[in-house]
Short mmCIF file of C-alpha atoms in Angstrom, two decimals:
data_model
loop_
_atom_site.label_atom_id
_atom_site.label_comp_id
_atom_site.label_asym_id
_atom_site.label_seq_id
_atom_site.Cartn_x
_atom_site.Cartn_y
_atom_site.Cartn_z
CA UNK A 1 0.00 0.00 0.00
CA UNK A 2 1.50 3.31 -0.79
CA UNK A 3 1.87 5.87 2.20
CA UNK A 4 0.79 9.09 1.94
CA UNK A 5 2.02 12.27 3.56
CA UNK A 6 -0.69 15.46 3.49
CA UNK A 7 1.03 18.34 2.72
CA UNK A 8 -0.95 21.91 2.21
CA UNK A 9 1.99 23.59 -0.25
CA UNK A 10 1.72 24.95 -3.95
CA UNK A 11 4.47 23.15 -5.30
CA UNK A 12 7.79 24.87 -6.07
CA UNK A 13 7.05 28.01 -4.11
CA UNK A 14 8.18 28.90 -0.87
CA UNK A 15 5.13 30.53 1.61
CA UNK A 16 5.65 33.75 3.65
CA UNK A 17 3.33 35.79 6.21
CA UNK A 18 3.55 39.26 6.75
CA UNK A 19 4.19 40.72 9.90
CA UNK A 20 4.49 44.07 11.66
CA UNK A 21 6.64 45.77 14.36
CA UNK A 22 5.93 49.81 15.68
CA UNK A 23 9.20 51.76 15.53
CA UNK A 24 10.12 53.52 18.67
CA UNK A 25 11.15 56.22 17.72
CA UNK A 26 8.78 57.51 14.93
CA UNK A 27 6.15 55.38 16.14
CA UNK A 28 5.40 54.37 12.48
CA UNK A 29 4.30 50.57 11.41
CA UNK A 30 6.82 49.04 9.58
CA UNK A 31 5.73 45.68 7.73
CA UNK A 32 7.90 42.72 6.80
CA UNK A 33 7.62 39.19 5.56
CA UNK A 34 8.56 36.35 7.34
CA UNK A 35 9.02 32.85 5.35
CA UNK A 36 6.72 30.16 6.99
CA UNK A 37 6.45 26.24 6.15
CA UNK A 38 3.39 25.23 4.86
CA UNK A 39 4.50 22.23 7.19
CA UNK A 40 6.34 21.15 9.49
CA UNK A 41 7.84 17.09 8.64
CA UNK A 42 8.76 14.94 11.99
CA UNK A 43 11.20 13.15 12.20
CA UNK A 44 8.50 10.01 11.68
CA UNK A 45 7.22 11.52 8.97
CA UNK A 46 10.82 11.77 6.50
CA UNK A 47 11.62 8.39 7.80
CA UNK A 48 8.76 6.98 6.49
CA UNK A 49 9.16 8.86 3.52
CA UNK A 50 12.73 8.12 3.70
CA UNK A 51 12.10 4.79 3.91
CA UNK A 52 9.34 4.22 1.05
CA UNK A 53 11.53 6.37 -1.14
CA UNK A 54 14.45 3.95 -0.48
CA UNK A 55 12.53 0.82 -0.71
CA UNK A 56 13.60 -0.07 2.61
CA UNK A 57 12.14 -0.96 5.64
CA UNK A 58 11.45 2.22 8.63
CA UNK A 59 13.86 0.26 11.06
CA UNK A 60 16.34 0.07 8.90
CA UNK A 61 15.87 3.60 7.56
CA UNK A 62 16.20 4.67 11.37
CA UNK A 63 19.29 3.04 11.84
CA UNK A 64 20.69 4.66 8.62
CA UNK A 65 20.40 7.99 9.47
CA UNK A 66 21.93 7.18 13.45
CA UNK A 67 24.67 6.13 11.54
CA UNK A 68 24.66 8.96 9.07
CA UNK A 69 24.43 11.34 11.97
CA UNK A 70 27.51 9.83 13.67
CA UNK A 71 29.39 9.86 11.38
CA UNK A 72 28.78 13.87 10.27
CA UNK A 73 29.00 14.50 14.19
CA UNK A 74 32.64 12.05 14.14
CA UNK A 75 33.83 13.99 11.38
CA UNK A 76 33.32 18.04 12.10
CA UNK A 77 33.77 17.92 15.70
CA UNK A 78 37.37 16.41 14.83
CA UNK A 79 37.61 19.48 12.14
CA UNK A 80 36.55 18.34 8.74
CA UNK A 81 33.34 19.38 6.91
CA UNK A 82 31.31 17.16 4.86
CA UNK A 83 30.46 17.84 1.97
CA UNK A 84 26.84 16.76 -0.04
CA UNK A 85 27.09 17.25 -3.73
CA UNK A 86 23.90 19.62 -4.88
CA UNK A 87 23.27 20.18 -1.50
CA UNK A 88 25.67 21.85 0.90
CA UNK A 89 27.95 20.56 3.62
CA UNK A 90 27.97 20.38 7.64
CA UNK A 91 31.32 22.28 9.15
CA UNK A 92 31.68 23.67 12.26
CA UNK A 93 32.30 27.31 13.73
CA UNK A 94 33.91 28.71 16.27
CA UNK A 95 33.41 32.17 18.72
CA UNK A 96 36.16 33.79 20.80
CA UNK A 97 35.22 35.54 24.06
CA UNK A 98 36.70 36.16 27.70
CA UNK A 99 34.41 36.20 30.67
CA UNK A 100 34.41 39.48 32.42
CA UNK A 101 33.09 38.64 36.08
CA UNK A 102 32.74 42.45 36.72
CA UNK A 103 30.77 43.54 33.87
CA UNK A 104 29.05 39.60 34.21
CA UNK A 105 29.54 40.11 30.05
CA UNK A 106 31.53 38.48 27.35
CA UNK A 107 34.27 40.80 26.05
CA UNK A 108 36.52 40.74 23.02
CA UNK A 109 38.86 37.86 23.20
CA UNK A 110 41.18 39.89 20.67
CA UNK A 111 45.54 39.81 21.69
CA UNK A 112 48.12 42.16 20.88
CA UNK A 113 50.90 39.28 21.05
CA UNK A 114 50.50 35.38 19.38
CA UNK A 115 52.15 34.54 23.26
CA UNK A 116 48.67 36.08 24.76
CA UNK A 117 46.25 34.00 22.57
CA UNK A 118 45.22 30.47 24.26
CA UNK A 119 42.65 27.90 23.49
CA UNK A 120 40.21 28.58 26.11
CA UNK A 121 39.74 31.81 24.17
CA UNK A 122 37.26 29.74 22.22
CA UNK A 123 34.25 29.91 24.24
CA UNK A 124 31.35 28.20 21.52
CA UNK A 125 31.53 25.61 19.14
CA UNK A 126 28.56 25.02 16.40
CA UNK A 127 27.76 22.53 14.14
CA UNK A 128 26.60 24.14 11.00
CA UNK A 129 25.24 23.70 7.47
CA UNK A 130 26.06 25.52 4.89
CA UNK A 131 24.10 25.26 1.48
CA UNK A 132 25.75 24.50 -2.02
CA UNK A 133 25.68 27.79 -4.67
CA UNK A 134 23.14 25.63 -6.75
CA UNK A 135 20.83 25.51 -3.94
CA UNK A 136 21.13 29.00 -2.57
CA UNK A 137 20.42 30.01 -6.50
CA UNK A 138 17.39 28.30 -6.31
CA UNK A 139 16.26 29.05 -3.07
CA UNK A 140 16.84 33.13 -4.66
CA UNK A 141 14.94 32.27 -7.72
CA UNK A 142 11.93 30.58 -6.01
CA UNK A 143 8.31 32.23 -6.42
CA UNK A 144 7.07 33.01 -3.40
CA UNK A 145 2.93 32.91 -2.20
CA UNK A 146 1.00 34.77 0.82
CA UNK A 147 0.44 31.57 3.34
CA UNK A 148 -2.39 33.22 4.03
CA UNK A 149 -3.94 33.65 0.71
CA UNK A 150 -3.21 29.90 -0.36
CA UNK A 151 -5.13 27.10 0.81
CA UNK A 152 -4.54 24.37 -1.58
CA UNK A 153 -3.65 20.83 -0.69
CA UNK A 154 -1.88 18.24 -2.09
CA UNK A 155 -1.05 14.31 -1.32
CA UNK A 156 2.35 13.54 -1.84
CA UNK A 157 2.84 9.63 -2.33
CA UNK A 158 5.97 8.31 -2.27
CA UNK A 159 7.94 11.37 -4.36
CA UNK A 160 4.94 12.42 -7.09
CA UNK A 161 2.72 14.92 -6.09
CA UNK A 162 -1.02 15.08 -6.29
CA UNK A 163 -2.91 17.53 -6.18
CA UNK A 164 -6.27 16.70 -4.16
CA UNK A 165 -9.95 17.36 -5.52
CA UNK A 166 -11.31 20.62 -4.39
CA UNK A 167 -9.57 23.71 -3.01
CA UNK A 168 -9.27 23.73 1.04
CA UNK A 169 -7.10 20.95 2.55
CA UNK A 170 -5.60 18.14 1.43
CA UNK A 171 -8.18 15.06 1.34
CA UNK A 172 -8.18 12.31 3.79
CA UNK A 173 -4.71 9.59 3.02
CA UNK A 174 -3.50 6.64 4.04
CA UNK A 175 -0.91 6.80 6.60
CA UNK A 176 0.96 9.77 8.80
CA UNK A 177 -1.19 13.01 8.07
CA UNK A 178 -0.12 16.27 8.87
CA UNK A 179 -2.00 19.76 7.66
CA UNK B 1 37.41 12.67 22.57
CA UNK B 2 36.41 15.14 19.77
CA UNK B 3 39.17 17.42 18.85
CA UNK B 4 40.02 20.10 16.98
CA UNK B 5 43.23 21.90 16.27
CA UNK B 6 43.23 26.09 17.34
CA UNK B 7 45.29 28.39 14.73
CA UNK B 8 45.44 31.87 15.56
CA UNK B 9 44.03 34.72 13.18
CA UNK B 10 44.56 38.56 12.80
CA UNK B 11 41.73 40.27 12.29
CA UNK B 12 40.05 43.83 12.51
CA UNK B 13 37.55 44.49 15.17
CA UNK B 14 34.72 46.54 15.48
CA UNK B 15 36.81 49.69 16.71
CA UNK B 16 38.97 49.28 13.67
CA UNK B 17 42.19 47.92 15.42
CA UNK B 18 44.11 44.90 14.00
CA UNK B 19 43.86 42.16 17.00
CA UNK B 20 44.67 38.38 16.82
CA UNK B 21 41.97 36.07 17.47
CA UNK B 22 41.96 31.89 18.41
CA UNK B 23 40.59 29.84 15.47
CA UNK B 24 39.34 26.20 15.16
CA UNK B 25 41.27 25.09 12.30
CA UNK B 26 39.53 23.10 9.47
CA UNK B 27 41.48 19.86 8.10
CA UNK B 28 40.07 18.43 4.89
CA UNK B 29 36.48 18.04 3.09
CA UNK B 30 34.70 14.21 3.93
CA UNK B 31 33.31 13.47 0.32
CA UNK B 32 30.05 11.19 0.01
CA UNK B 33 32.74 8.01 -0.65
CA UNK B 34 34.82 9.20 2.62
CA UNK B 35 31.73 9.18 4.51
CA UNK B 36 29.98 6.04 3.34
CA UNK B 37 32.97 4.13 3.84
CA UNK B 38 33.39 5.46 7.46
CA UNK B 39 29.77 4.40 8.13
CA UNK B 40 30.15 0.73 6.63
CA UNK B 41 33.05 0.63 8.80
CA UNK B 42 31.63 1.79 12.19
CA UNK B 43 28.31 0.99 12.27
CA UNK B 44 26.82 -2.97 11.55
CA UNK B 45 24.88 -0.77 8.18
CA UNK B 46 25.56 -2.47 4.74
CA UNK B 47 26.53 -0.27 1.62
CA UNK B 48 23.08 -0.41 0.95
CA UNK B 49 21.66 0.90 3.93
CA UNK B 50 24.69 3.68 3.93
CA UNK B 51 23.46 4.65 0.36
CA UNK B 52 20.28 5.05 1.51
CA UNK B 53 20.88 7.02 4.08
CA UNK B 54 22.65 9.67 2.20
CA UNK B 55 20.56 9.33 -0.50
CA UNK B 56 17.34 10.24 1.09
CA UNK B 57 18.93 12.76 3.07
CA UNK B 58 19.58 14.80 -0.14
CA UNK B 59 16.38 13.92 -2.05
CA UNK B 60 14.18 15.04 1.22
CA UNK B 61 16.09 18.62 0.41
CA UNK B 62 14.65 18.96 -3.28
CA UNK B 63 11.41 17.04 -2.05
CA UNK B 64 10.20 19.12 0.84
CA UNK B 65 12.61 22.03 1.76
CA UNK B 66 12.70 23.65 -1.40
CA UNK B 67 9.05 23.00 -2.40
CA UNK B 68 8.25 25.22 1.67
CA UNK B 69 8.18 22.52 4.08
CA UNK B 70 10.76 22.40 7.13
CA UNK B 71 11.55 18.82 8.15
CA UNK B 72 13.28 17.16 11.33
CA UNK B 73 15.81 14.70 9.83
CA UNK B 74 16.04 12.24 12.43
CA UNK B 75 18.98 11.58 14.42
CA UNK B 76 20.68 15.61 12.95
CA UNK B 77 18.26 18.20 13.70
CA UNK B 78 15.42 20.47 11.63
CA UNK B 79 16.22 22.03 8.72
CA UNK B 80 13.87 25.19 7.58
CA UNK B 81 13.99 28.26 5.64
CA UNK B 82 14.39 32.25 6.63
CA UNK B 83 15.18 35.02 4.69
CA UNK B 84 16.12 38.63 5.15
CA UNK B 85 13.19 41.66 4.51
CA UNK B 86 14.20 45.21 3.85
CA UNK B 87 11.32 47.19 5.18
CA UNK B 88 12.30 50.57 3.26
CA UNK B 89 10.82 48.62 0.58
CA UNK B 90 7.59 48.85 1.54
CA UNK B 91 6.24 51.76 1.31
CA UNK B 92 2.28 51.26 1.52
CA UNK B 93 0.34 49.93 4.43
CA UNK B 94 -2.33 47.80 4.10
CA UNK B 95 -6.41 48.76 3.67
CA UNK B 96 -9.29 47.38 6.20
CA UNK B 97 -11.93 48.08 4.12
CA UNK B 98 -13.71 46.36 1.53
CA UNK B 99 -14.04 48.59 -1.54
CA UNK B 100 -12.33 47.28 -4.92
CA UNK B 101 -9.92 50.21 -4.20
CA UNK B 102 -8.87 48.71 -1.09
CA UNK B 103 -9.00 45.60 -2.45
CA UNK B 104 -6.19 46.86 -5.45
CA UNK B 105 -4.67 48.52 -2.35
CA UNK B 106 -4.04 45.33 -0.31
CA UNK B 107 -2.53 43.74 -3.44
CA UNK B 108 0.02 46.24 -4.14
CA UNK B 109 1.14 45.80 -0.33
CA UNK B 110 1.55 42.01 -0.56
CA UNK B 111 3.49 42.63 -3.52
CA UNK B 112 5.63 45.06 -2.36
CA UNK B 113 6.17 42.83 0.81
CA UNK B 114 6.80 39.68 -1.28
CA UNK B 115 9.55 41.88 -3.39
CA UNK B 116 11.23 43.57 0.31
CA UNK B 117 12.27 39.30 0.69
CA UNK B 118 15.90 38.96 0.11
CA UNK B 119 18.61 36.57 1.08
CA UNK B 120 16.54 33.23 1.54
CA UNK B 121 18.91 30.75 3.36
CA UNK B 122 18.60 27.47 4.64
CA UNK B 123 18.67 27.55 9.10
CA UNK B 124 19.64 24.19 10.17
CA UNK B 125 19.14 23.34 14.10
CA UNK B 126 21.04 20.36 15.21
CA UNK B 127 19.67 18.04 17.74
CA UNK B 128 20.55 18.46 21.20
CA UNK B 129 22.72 15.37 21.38
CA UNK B 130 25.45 17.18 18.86
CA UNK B 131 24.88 20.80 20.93
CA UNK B 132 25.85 19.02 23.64
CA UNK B 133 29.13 17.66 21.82
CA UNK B 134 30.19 20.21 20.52
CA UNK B 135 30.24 21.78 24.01
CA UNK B 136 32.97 18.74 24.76
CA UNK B 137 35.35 19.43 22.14
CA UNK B 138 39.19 19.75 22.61
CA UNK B 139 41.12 22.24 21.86
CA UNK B 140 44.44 21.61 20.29
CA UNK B 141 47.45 24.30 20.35
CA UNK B 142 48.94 24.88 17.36
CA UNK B 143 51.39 27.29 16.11
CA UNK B 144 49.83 29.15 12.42
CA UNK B 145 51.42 32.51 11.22
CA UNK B 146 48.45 34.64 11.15
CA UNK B 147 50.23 36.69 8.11
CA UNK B 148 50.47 33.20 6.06
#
């Protein structure tokens, strides 16, 4: 039996909500978009997807990506980044700062002399992700809809998409639903 | 014990002045094959399984980030989308009433908020298990000419 997913989306576009915010000084309202998902995927969900898409079963899919995720974790907390073709790759970063138990701040961990600067300088360490050119292109060239103007809803089954009869939400499906 | 090796930096701070900084030094670039091989090796996964992984962890991106969604790979942490929005763009304000005029008005706004949306970039969160790590990791002395 195929599994469905219910996704509300309009396929290829990316859905934003406007907000506003007063300005203090002038007191004017000054508007601005925010990008929204149309939905948000759990970590059950893209496993099962995962798994359908790769013809495996969800147990196995599970274990994959614990394994995927140690590794990526081994590797750029011991300094490398990993790369994903098309898609980007995980590296870490780090921030400088000294404690200041006065001030109860973080100050500038910046030295006049190479003898001054130490290791425990480094206060932070992040795991990040950094996207490929070809995706940040097409992240920049994608059309972009009012969430709230767009109601439509579609079935994805394994990786086609369907769009559902009628307007408003995505029909009932088989399997994890999430609108 | 994660570790990473600390270079050192010059760089110019906020108050203009040249100042050197620590680093966390990067070492290579794990390709797809590095990576694979690494989890075949340390993990009771076939090449199959390791495939998989990978696989669906890039066609998930083209499947539901780009198309609006933001999804939790399991085991790494949530992936979503922001962006940037210069509000000197947008000049209007929107219209609470219900004439066609206001109607005509509303659109123009949405429009002109829509076009203030620069710099869309992917925001990836990693699970707590990593934050946690990364909290952990050694750092390595190492001498680097900051001038090299």
């Amino acid at each position: 039996m195929a599994k469905v997913i219910n996704l509300k989306t309009n396929v290829g576009k990316l859905g934003f909500t406007i907000s506003s915010v007063e300005d203090g000084d002038t007191g004017n309202v000054k508007y601005f978009a925010r990008l929204r998902a149309f939905t948000s995927l759990s970590e059950d969900e893209i496993n099962k997807w995962a798994a359908t898409f790769m013809n495996v079963s969800e147990a196995s899919m599970r274990a994959a990506f614990a394994a995927l995720s140690e590794a990526i974790e081994y590797f750029v907390l011991n300094g490398h980044s990993v790369t994903f073709g098309g898609i980007g790759n995980f590296t870490f970063t780090t921030k400088t700062g000294i404690w200041d138990e006065q001030t109860q701040k973080w100050t500038s961990a910046g030295k006049n002399s190479m003898d001054d600067v130490s290791p425990s300088d480094i206060r932070a360490t992040y795991v990040r992700f950094r996207p490929s050119t070809s995706l940040r292109n097409a992240l920049g060239c994608s059309s972009l809809v009012n969430i709230e103007d767009t109601t439509f809803g579609y079935q994805l089954v394994n990786q086609d998409v369907k769009p559902s009869a009628g307007g408003n939400d995505g029909g009932g499906g088989n399997g994890g639903g999430n609108g | 014990m994660a570790e990473i090796k600390v270079g050192i930096v010059r760089r110019t701070n906020l108050h203009g002045g040249r100042k050197l900084y620590a680093i966390g030094l990067h070492y290579t670039n794990i390709s797809e094959a590095e990576l694979l091989n690494y989890m075949q090796q340390n993990s009771q996964l076939g090449k199959g399984l390791a495939v998989a992984a990978v696989e669906a962890f890039k066609a998930a991106f083209t499947t539901f980030l780009m198309n609006g969604h933001s999804m939790q790979v399991p085991y790494l942490g949530t992936f979503s989308l922001t962006c940037n929005s210069d509000t000197k763009k947008v000049t209007l304000s929107p219209s609470s009433g219900s004439t066609e005029q206001d109607k005509e008005n509303n659109r123009k706004f949405k429009r002109q908020v829509r076009d203030a949306i620069e710099n869309i970039r992917v925001r990836f969160t990693p699970i707590a298990k990593i934050r946690t790590s990364a909290k952990s990791v050694q750092f390595k002395p190492t001498i680097v000419d900051p001038d090299a």
